[in-house]
Amino acid sequence: QQQVKQSPQSLIVQKGGISIINCAYENTAFDYFPWYQQFPGKGPALLIAIRPDVSEKKEGRFTISFNKSAKQFSLHIMDSQPGDSATYFCAASIGGATNKLIFGTGTLLAVQP
Amino acid sequence: DAMVIQNPRYQVTQFGKPVTLSCSQTLNHNVMYWYQQKSSQAPKLLFHYYDKDFNNEADTPDNFQSRRPNTSFCFLDIRSPGLGDAAMYLCATRSRGGQETQYFGPGTRLLVL
């Protein structure tokens, strides 16, 4: 019940296209859902995050869509660029002192020029 | 300016030879985490400190220890590294004040010969 399932495992998108990565969870106690971007040899960096009381959050070309009833959330990257090529991890956590992140398995995105 | 600093960035050790990885932060965050990340996998939480309170994950091997002498510094000690411990080790920090965002360092790549 603590798992976060992420798909697809890898994704190839043409420059200018839309990249979509999906995640699903079971634990309804999760109340924070961040997306991290990781480049090879670097640590993950927070990209965008959402709480379950909001159905959508947009920051620049990045949008999170959240479906509380379906227990699913997704990352949309509009106008994908070669510089977006990285591994993307969704995650979920329960608020509180510990706030441990439960990561998805990651999606390797390649944006072709 | 670097906020979470990890040294060294690359560490080579011999099988069974103790090794220490270090993490420092300029964010004055109360919570510090150590993660292990193997190739093409999500980060796996090893343990975390909430101030000076140490919290070990149930499946973290005894071979892994940690020290946090003050707010700014945290160390990961691997007492007898095995070949299976070769991985990227990530340090992350978080403020206690209700903010869920974890800030990751660049990681230390450990190679065990």
Coordinates of N, CA and C in Angstrom, one line a residue:
Chain A
Q1 N 0.8 -1.2 0.0 CA 0.0 0.0 0.0 C 0.9 1.3 0.0
Q2 N 2.1 1.1 0.3 CA 3.0 2.2 0.3 C 3.7 2.5 -1.1
Q3 N 3.3 1.7 -2.0 CA 4.0 1.8 -3.4 C 3.4 2.9 -4.2
V4 N 4.2 3.5 -5.1 CA 3.8 4.4 -6.1 C 4.2 3.8 -7.4
K5 N 3.2 3.5 -8.3 CA 3.5 2.9 -9.5 C 3.6 3.9 -10.6
Q6 N 4.7 3.8 -11.4 CA 5.0 4.8 -12.4 C 5.1 4.2 -13.8
S7 N 4.6 4.9 -14.8 CA 4.7 4.4 -16.2 C 4.7 5.6 -17.1
P8 N 5.3 5.5 -18.3 CA 6.1 4.3 -18.7 C 7.5 4.3 -18.1
Q9 N 8.2 3.2 -18.4 CA 9.6 3.1 -17.9 C 10.5 4.0 -18.7
S10 N 10.2 4.1 -20.0 CA 11.0 5.0 -20.8 C 10.1 5.6 -21.9
L11 N 10.5 6.8 -22.4 CA 9.6 7.6 -23.3 C 10.5 8.3 -24.2
I12 N 10.1 8.2 -25.5 CA 10.8 9.0 -26.5 C 9.8 10.0 -27.2
V13 N 10.2 11.2 -27.2 CA 9.3 12.3 -27.7 C 10.0 13.2 -28.6
Q14 N 9.4 13.6 -29.7 CA 10.0 14.6 -30.6 C 10.0 16.0 -30.0
K15 N 11.0 16.7 -30.3 CA 11.0 18.1 -29.9 C 9.8 18.8 -30.2
G16 N 9.2 19.6 -29.2 CA 8.0 20.3 -29.4 C 6.7 19.5 -29.1
G17 N 6.9 18.2 -28.8 CA 5.8 17.3 -28.5 C 5.5 17.4 -27.0
I18 N 4.4 16.6 -26.6 CA 4.0 16.6 -25.2 C 4.5 15.3 -24.6
S19 N 5.1 15.4 -23.5 CA 5.6 14.2 -22.7 C 4.6 14.0 -21.6
I20 N 4.1 12.7 -21.4 CA 3.2 12.4 -20.3 C 3.7 11.2 -19.6
I21 N 3.8 11.4 -18.3 CA 4.2 10.3 -17.4 C 3.1 10.2 -16.3
N22 N 2.8 8.9 -16.0 CA 1.7 8.7 -15.1 C 2.1 7.9 -13.9
C23 N 1.4 8.2 -12.8 CA 1.7 7.6 -11.5 C 0.4 7.2 -10.8
A24 N 0.4 6.2 -10.0 CA -0.8 5.7 -9.3 C -0.4 5.3 -7.9
Y25 N -1.2 5.5 -6.9 CA -0.9 5.2 -5.6 C -2.1 4.5 -4.9
E26 N -1.9 3.9 -3.8 CA -3.0 3.2 -3.1 C -3.3 3.9 -1.7
N27 N -2.3 4.4 -1.1 CA -2.5 4.9 0.3 C -3.2 6.3 0.2
T28 N -4.4 6.4 0.7 CA -5.1 7.6 0.7 C -4.6 8.6 1.7
A29 N -3.7 8.2 2.6 CA -3.1 9.1 3.5 C -2.0 10.0 2.9
F30 N -1.6 9.7 1.7 CA -0.6 10.5 1.1 C -1.2 11.9 0.8
D31 N -0.4 13.0 1.1 CA -1.0 14.3 1.0 C 0.0 15.3 0.3
Y32 N 1.0 14.7 -0.3 CA 2.0 15.6 -1.0 C 2.6 14.8 -2.1
F33 N 2.5 15.3 -3.3 CA 2.9 14.6 -4.5 C 3.9 15.4 -5.4
P34 N 5.2 15.2 -5.2 CA 6.2 15.9 -5.9 C 6.7 15.1 -7.1
W35 N 7.2 15.9 -8.1 CA 7.9 15.3 -9.2 C 9.3 15.8 -9.2
Y36 N 10.3 14.8 -9.3 CA 11.7 15.2 -9.3 C 12.3 14.9 -10.7
Q37 N 13.2 15.7 -11.1 CA 13.9 15.6 -12.3 C 15.4 15.2 -12.0
Q38 N 15.9 14.2 -12.6 CA 17.3 13.9 -12.3 C 18.1 13.7 -13.6
F39 N 19.2 14.4 -13.7 CA 20.1 14.3 -14.9 C 21.2 13.3 -14.5
P40 N 21.8 12.7 -15.5 CA 22.8 11.7 -15.1 C 23.9 12.2 -14.3
G41 N 24.3 11.5 -13.2 CA 25.3 11.9 -12.3 C 25.0 13.1 -11.4
K42 N 23.7 13.5 -11.3 CA 23.3 14.5 -10.5 C 22.2 14.0 -9.5
G43 N 22.0 14.8 -8.4 CA 20.9 14.5 -7.5 C 19.6 14.9 -8.1
P44 N 18.5 14.3 -7.6 CA 17.2 14.7 -8.0 C 16.9 16.1 -7.6
A45 N 16.2 16.9 -8.5 CA 15.8 18.2 -8.2 C 14.3 18.3 -8.3
L46 N 13.7 19.0 -7.3 CA 12.2 19.2 -7.3 C 11.8 20.0 -8.6
L47 N 10.8 19.4 -9.3 CA 10.3 20.1 -10.5 C 9.0 20.8 -10.2
I48 N 8.1 20.1 -9.6 CA 6.8 20.7 -9.3 C 6.1 19.7 -8.4
A49 N 5.2 20.2 -7.6 CA 4.5 19.4 -6.6 C 3.1 19.8 -6.4
I50 N 2.2 18.9 -5.9 CA 0.8 19.2 -5.8 C 0.3 18.6 -4.6
R51 N -0.8 19.1 -4.0 CA -1.5 18.5 -2.9 C -2.9 18.0 -3.4
P52 N -3.5 17.1 -2.7 CA -4.7 16.4 -3.2 C -5.9 17.3 -3.3
D53 N -5.9 18.5 -2.7 CA -7.0 19.4 -2.8 C -7.1 20.2 -4.1
V54 N -6.1 20.0 -4.9 CA -6.0 20.7 -6.2 C -6.0 19.7 -7.3
S55 N -6.7 20.0 -8.4 CA -6.7 19.0 -9.5 C -5.7 19.3 -10.6
E56 N -5.1 20.4 -10.6 CA -4.1 20.7 -11.6 C -3.2 21.9 -11.1
K57 N -1.9 21.7 -11.4 CA -1.0 22.8 -11.1 C 0.0 22.9 -12.3
K58 N 0.2 24.2 -12.7 CA 1.0 24.4 -13.8 C 2.1 25.4 -13.4
E59 N 3.3 25.0 -13.9 CA 4.5 25.9 -13.7 C 5.3 25.9 -15.0
G60 N 5.1 27.0 -15.8 CA 5.8 27.0 -17.1 C 5.3 25.9 -18.0
R61 N 6.2 25.1 -18.5 CA 5.8 24.1 -19.5 C 5.4 22.8 -18.7
F62 N 5.5 22.8 -17.4 CA 5.2 21.6 -16.6 C 3.9 21.7 -15.9
T63 N 3.0 20.6 -16.1 CA 1.7 20.6 -15.4 C 1.5 19.3 -14.7
I64 N 1.0 19.3 -13.5 CA 0.6 18.1 -12.8 C -0.9 18.1 -12.9
S65 N -1.5 16.9 -13.3 CA -2.9 16.7 -13.2 C -3.1 15.6 -12.2
F66 N -4.1 15.9 -11.3 CA -4.3 15.0 -10.1 C -5.7 14.6 -10.1
N67 N -5.9 13.3 -10.0 CA -7.3 12.7 -9.9 C -7.4 11.9 -8.6
K68 N -8.0 12.6 -7.6 CA -8.0 12.0 -6.3 C -8.9 10.8 -6.2
S69 N -10.0 10.8 -6.9 CA -10.9 9.6 -6.9 C -10.2 8.4 -7.5
A70 N -9.4 8.6 -8.5 CA -8.8 7.5 -9.2 C -7.4 7.2 -8.6
K71 N -7.0 8.0 -7.7 CA -5.7 7.9 -7.0 C -4.6 7.8 -8.1
Q72 N -4.6 8.8 -9.0 CA -3.6 8.9 -10.0 C -3.2 10.3 -10.2
F73 N -2.0 10.5 -10.6 CA -1.5 11.8 -11.0 C -0.5 11.7 -12.1
S74 N -0.4 12.8 -12.9 CA 0.5 12.7 -14.1 C 1.2 14.0 -14.3
L75 N 2.3 13.9 -14.9 CA 3.2 15.0 -15.3 C 3.1 15.2 -16.8
H76 N 2.7 16.4 -17.2 CA 2.7 16.8 -18.6 C 3.8 17.8 -18.9
I77 N 4.7 17.5 -19.9 CA 5.7 18.5 -20.3 C 5.3 18.9 -21.7
M78 N 4.9 20.2 -21.8 CA 4.5 20.8 -23.0 C 5.7 21.3 -23.8
D79 N 5.6 21.3 -25.1 CA 6.7 21.8 -25.9 C 8.1 21.2 -25.5
S80 N 8.1 19.9 -25.4 CA 9.3 19.2 -24.9 C 10.6 19.6 -25.7
Q81 N 11.6 19.8 -24.9 CA 12.9 20.2 -25.5 C 14.0 19.1 -25.2
P82 N 15.0 19.1 -26.0 CA 16.1 18.1 -25.8 C 16.7 18.3 -24.4
G83 N 16.7 19.5 -23.8 CA 17.2 19.7 -22.5 C 16.4 19.1 -21.4
D84 N 15.2 18.7 -21.8 CA 14.3 18.0 -20.8 C 14.6 16.5 -20.6
S85 N 15.5 16.1 -21.5 CA 15.9 14.6 -21.4 C 16.6 14.3 -20.1
A86 N 15.9 13.5 -19.3 CA 16.3 13.2 -18.0 C 15.5 12.0 -17.5
T87 N 15.7 11.6 -16.2 CA 14.9 10.7 -15.6 C 13.9 11.4 -14.6
Y88 N 12.7 11.1 -14.7 CA 11.6 11.8 -13.9 C 11.1 10.8 -12.9
F89 N 11.0 11.2 -11.6 CA 10.5 10.4 -10.6 C 9.2 11.1 -10.0
C90 N 8.1 10.3 -9.9 CA 7.1 10.8 -9.1 C 7.3 10.3 -7.7
A91 N 6.6 10.9 -6.7 CA 6.8 10.5 -5.3 C 5.5 10.9 -4.6
A92 N 5.4 10.4 -3.4 CA 4.3 10.7 -2.5 C 4.8 10.6 -1.1
S93 N 4.1 11.4 -0.3 CA 4.5 11.4 1.2 C 3.3 11.8 2.0
I94 N 3.5 11.4 3.3 CA 2.5 11.8 4.3 C 3.1 12.9 5.2
G95 N 2.4 13.9 5.3 CA 2.9 15.0 6.1 C 3.2 14.6 7.5
G96 N 4.1 15.4 8.1 CA 4.5 15.1 9.5 C 6.0 15.2 9.7
A97 N 6.4 14.9 10.9 CA 7.8 15.1 11.2 C 8.7 14.3 10.2
T98 N 8.4 13.1 9.9 CA 9.3 12.3 9.1 C 9.2 12.7 7.6
N99 N 8.0 12.7 7.1 CA 7.8 13.1 5.7 C 8.6 12.3 4.7
K100 N 8.6 11.0 4.9 CA 9.4 10.1 4.0 C 8.7 10.1 2.6
L101 N 9.6 10.2 1.6 CA 9.1 10.2 0.2 C 9.1 8.7 -0.3
I102 N 8.0 8.4 -0.9 CA 7.9 7.1 -1.5 C 8.0 7.4 -3.0
F103 N 9.1 6.9 -3.6 CA 9.4 7.2 -5.0 C 8.7 6.2 -6.0
G104 N 8.3 6.7 -7.1 CA 8.0 5.8 -8.2 C 9.3 5.2 -8.8
T105 N 9.2 4.3 -9.8 CA 10.3 3.6 -10.3 C 11.1 4.4 -11.4
G106 N 10.6 5.6 -11.8 CA 11.3 6.5 -12.7 C 10.9 6.2 -14.1
T107 N 11.0 7.3 -14.9 CA 10.8 7.3 -16.3 C 12.0 8.0 -17.0
L108 N 12.6 7.3 -17.9 CA 13.7 7.9 -18.7 C 13.1 8.6 -19.9
L109 N 13.2 9.9 -20.0 CA 12.7 10.6 -21.1 C 13.8 11.0 -22.0
A110 N 13.6 10.8 -23.3 CA 14.5 11.2 -24.3 C 13.7 12.1 -25.3
V111 N 14.1 13.3 -25.5 CA 13.5 14.2 -26.4 C 14.4 14.4 -27.6
Q112 N 13.9 13.9 -28.7 CA 14.8 13.9 -29.9 C 14.6 15.3 -30.7
P113 N 15.8 15.8 -31.1 CA 15.8 17.1 -31.8 C 15.1 17.1 -33.2
Chain B
D1 N 24.6 29.3 -5.4 CA 25.3 28.8 -4.2 C 24.9 27.4 -3.9
A2 N 25.8 26.5 -3.6 CA 25.5 25.2 -3.2 C 24.8 25.1 -1.9
M3 N 23.7 24.3 -1.8 CA 22.9 24.3 -0.6 C 23.2 23.0 0.2
V4 N 23.3 21.9 -0.6 CA 23.6 20.6 0.0 C 24.8 20.1 -0.7
I5 N 25.9 19.9 0.0 CA 27.2 19.6 -0.5 C 27.6 18.2 -0.1
Q6 N 28.0 17.5 -1.1 CA 28.5 16.1 -0.7 C 29.9 15.9 -1.2
N7 N 30.7 15.3 -0.3 CA 32.1 15.0 -0.6 C 32.4 13.6 -0.2
P8 N 33.3 13.0 -0.9 CA 33.7 13.4 -2.3 C 32.6 13.1 -3.3
R9 N 32.8 13.6 -4.5 CA 31.8 13.2 -5.5 C 32.0 11.8 -6.0
Y10 N 33.2 11.3 -6.0 CA 33.5 10.0 -6.4 C 34.4 9.4 -5.4
Q11 N 34.1 8.2 -5.0 CA 34.9 7.4 -4.0 C 35.1 6.0 -4.4
V12 N 36.4 5.6 -4.4 CA 36.7 4.2 -4.8 C 37.2 3.6 -3.5
T13 N 36.7 2.5 -3.1 CA 37.2 1.8 -2.0 C 37.4 0.3 -2.3
Q14 N 38.1 -0.4 -1.4 CA 38.3 -1.8 -1.6 C 37.2 -2.6 -0.8
F15 N 37.0 -3.8 -1.3 CA 36.0 -4.7 -0.7 C 36.4 -4.8 0.8
G16 N 35.5 -4.5 1.7 CA 35.7 -4.7 3.1 C 36.4 -3.5 3.8
K17 N 36.9 -2.5 3.1 CA 37.6 -1.4 3.7 C 36.6 -0.3 4.0
P18 N 36.5 0.1 5.3 CA 35.5 1.1 5.7 C 35.7 2.4 4.9
V19 N 34.5 3.0 4.7 CA 34.5 4.3 3.9 C 33.5 5.2 4.6
T20 N 33.8 6.5 4.5 CA 32.9 7.5 5.1 C 32.6 8.6 4.0
L21 N 31.3 8.8 3.8 CA 30.8 9.8 2.9 C 30.3 11.0 3.7
S22 N 30.4 12.2 3.2 CA 30.0 13.3 4.0 C 29.0 14.2 3.3
C23 N 28.2 14.9 4.1 CA 27.2 15.8 3.6 C 27.1 17.0 4.5
S24 N 27.1 18.1 3.8 CA 26.9 19.4 4.6 C 25.9 20.2 4.0
Q25 N 25.2 21.1 4.7 CA 24.2 21.9 4.2 C 24.2 23.3 4.8
T26 N 23.9 24.3 3.9 CA 23.8 25.7 4.3 C 22.4 26.2 4.5
L27 N 21.5 25.3 4.5 CA 20.1 25.6 4.6 C 19.6 25.7 6.1
N28 N 20.4 25.2 7.0 CA 20.0 25.1 8.4 C 18.7 24.3 8.6
H29 N 18.6 23.3 7.8 CA 17.4 22.4 7.9 C 17.6 21.4 9.0
N30 N 16.5 21.1 9.6 CA 16.5 20.1 10.8 C 16.6 18.7 10.4
V31 N 16.0 18.4 9.2 CA 15.9 17.0 8.8 C 17.0 16.7 7.7
M32 N 17.7 15.6 7.9 CA 18.6 15.2 6.9 C 18.4 13.7 6.6
Y33 N 18.5 13.3 5.3 CA 18.2 12.0 4.9 C 19.5 11.4 4.1
W34 N 19.6 10.1 4.2 CA 20.6 9.4 3.3 C 19.8 8.4 2.5
Y35 N 20.1 8.5 1.2 CA 19.5 7.6 0.2 C 20.6 6.8 -0.5
Q36 N 20.3 5.6 -0.9 CA 21.1 4.8 -1.8 C 20.4 4.7 -3.1
Q37 N 21.1 5.0 -4.2 CA 20.4 4.9 -5.5 C 21.3 4.0 -6.5
K38 N 20.8 2.9 -6.9 CA 21.5 2.1 -7.8 C 21.1 2.4 -9.2
S39 N 21.9 2.0 -10.2 CA 21.6 2.4 -11.6 C 20.2 2.0 -12.0
S40 N 19.6 3.0 -12.6 CA 18.2 2.9 -13.2 C 17.2 2.6 -12.1
Q41 N 17.4 2.9 -10.9 CA 16.5 2.7 -9.8 C 16.1 4.0 -9.1
A42 N 15.1 3.9 -8.4 CA 14.7 5.1 -7.6 C 15.6 5.2 -6.3
P43 N 15.7 6.3 -5.8 CA 16.4 6.4 -4.5 C 15.7 5.6 -3.4
K44 N 16.6 5.0 -2.6 CA 16.0 4.1 -1.5 C 16.5 4.7 -0.2
L45 N 15.6 5.1 0.7 CA 15.9 5.7 2.0 C 16.6 4.7 2.9
L46 N 17.8 5.1 3.4 CA 18.5 4.3 4.3 C 18.2 4.7 5.8
F47 N 18.3 6.0 6.1 CA 17.9 6.5 7.4 C 17.8 8.0 7.3
H48 N 17.3 8.6 8.4 CA 17.2 10.1 8.4 C 17.3 10.5 9.9
Y49 N 17.7 11.8 10.0 CA 17.8 12.5 11.3 C 16.7 13.5 11.3
Y50 N 16.0 13.5 12.4 CA 15.1 14.6 12.7 C 15.8 15.3 13.9
D51 N 16.4 16.5 13.6 CA 17.4 17.1 14.6 C 18.4 16.0 14.9
K52 N 18.6 15.7 16.2 CA 19.5 14.7 16.5 C 18.9 13.3 16.6
D53 N 17.7 13.2 16.5 CA 17.0 11.9 16.6 C 17.2 11.0 15.3
F54 N 17.8 9.9 15.5 CA 18.2 9.0 14.4 C 17.1 8.0 14.1
N55 N 16.7 7.9 12.8 CA 15.7 6.9 12.4 C 16.2 6.0 11.3
N56 N 16.2 4.8 11.6 CA 16.8 3.8 10.7 C 15.6 3.1 10.0
E57 N 15.8 2.9 8.7 CA 14.7 2.1 8.0 C 14.9 0.7 8.3
A58 N 13.8 -0.1 8.4 CA 13.9 -1.4 8.8 C 14.8 -2.3 8.0
D59 N 14.9 -2.0 6.7 CA 15.6 -2.9 5.8 C 17.0 -2.4 5.5
T60 N 17.5 -1.4 6.3 CA 18.8 -0.9 6.1 C 19.8 -1.8 6.8
P61 N 20.8 -2.3 6.0 CA 21.8 -3.3 6.6 C 22.6 -2.6 7.8
D62 N 23.0 -3.5 8.7 CA 23.7 -3.0 9.8 C 25.1 -2.4 9.4
N63 N 25.5 -2.8 8.2 CA 26.8 -2.3 7.7 C 26.8 -0.8 7.5
F64 N 25.6 -0.2 7.4 CA 25.5 1.2 7.2 C 25.2 1.9 8.5
Q65 N 26.0 2.9 8.8 CA 25.8 3.7 10.0 C 25.9 5.2 9.6
S66 N 25.4 6.0 10.6 CA 25.4 7.4 10.3 C 25.7 8.2 11.6
R67 N 26.3 9.4 11.4 CA 26.5 10.3 12.4 C 26.1 11.7 12.0
R68 N 25.6 12.5 13.0 CA 25.3 13.9 12.7 C 25.8 14.7 13.9
P69 N 27.0 15.2 13.8 CA 27.6 15.9 14.9 C 27.0 17.3 15.2
N70 N 26.4 17.9 14.1 CA 25.7 19.2 14.3 C 24.7 19.3 13.2
T71 N 24.0 20.4 13.2 CA 22.9 20.6 12.2 C 23.4 20.6 10.8
S72 N 24.6 21.1 10.6 CA 25.1 21.3 9.2 C 25.7 20.0 8.6
F73 N 26.2 19.1 9.4 CA 26.9 18.0 8.8 C 26.3 16.6 9.2
C74 N 26.4 15.7 8.2 CA 26.0 14.4 8.4 C 26.9 13.4 7.7
F75 N 27.2 12.3 8.3 CA 28.1 11.3 7.7 C 27.5 10.0 7.5
L76 N 27.8 9.3 6.4 CA 27.4 7.9 6.2 C 28.7 7.1 6.2
D77 N 28.7 6.1 7.2 CA 29.8 5.2 7.3 C 29.3 3.8 6.8
I78 N 30.1 3.3 5.9 CA 29.9 1.9 5.5 C 31.1 1.1 6.0
R79 N 30.7 0.2 7.0 CA 31.8 -0.4 7.8 C 32.6 -1.5 7.0
S80 N 31.9 -2.2 6.2 CA 32.6 -3.2 5.4 C 31.9 -3.3 4.0
P81 N 32.3 -2.4 3.1 CA 31.6 -2.4 1.8 C 31.7 -3.7 1.0
G82 N 30.6 -4.1 0.5 CA 30.6 -5.2 -0.4 C 30.4 -4.7 -1.8
L83 N 30.5 -5.6 -2.8 CA 30.4 -5.2 -4.2 C 28.9 -4.7 -4.4
G84 N 28.0 -5.2 -3.7 CA 26.6 -4.8 -3.8 C 26.3 -3.4 -3.3
D85 N 27.3 -2.8 -2.6 CA 27.1 -1.5 -2.0 C 27.5 -0.4 -3.0
A86 N 28.1 -0.8 -4.1 CA 28.4 0.2 -5.2 C 27.1 0.9 -5.7
A87 N 27.1 2.2 -5.5 CA 25.9 2.9 -5.9 C 26.1 4.4 -5.8
M88 N 25.1 5.2 -6.1 CA 25.2 6.6 -5.8 C 24.5 6.8 -4.4
Y89 N 25.2 7.6 -3.6 CA 24.6 7.9 -2.3 C 24.2 9.4 -2.2
L90 N 23.0 9.6 -1.9 CA 22.4 10.9 -2.0 C 22.0 11.4 -0.6
C91 N 22.4 12.6 -0.3 CA 22.0 13.3 0.9 C 20.9 14.3 0.6
A92 N 19.9 14.4 1.5 CA 18.8 15.4 1.2 C 18.5 16.0 2.6
T93 N 18.0 17.2 2.5 CA 17.6 18.0 3.7 C 16.2 18.5 3.5
R94 N 15.6 18.8 4.7 CA 14.2 19.3 4.7 C 14.1 20.2 5.9
S95 N 13.3 21.3 5.7 CA 13.0 22.1 6.9 C 11.9 21.5 7.7
R96 N 12.0 21.6 9.0 CA 10.9 21.1 9.9 C 9.7 21.9 9.8
G97 N 9.7 23.1 9.3 CA 8.6 24.0 9.5 C 7.5 23.8 8.5
G98 N 7.0 22.6 8.3 CA 5.9 22.3 7.5 C 6.1 22.2 6.0
Q99 N 7.3 22.4 5.6 CA 7.7 22.4 4.2 C 8.1 20.9 3.9
E100 N 7.4 20.4 2.8 CA 7.7 19.0 2.5 C 8.9 18.8 1.5
T101 N 9.3 19.9 0.9 CA 10.3 19.7 -0.1 C 11.7 19.2 0.4
Q102 N 12.2 18.2 -0.2 CA 13.5 17.7 0.1 C 14.5 18.2 -0.9
Y103 N 15.6 18.7 -0.4 CA 16.6 19.3 -1.3 C 17.8 18.3 -1.3
F104 N 18.1 17.8 -2.5 CA 19.1 16.8 -2.7 C 20.5 17.4 -3.0
G105 N 21.5 16.7 -2.5 CA 22.8 17.0 -2.9 C 23.1 16.4 -4.2
P106 N 24.3 16.6 -4.8 CA 24.7 16.0 -6.1 C 25.0 14.5 -6.0
G107 N 25.2 14.0 -4.8 CA 25.5 12.6 -4.7 C 27.0 12.3 -4.7
T108 N 27.3 11.1 -4.1 CA 28.6 10.6 -4.1 C 28.5 9.2 -4.8
R109 N 29.3 9.0 -5.9 CA 29.3 7.8 -6.6 C 30.4 6.9 -5.9
L110 N 29.9 5.8 -5.3 CA 30.8 4.8 -4.7 C 31.1 3.6 -5.5
L111 N 32.4 3.3 -5.7 CA 32.8 2.2 -6.5 C 33.6 1.3 -5.5
V112 N 33.2 0.0 -5.5 CA 33.9 -1.0 -4.6 C 34.6 -2.0 -5.5
L113 N 35.9 -2.0 -5.2 CA 36.8 -2.9 -6.0 C 37.0 -4.3 -5.3

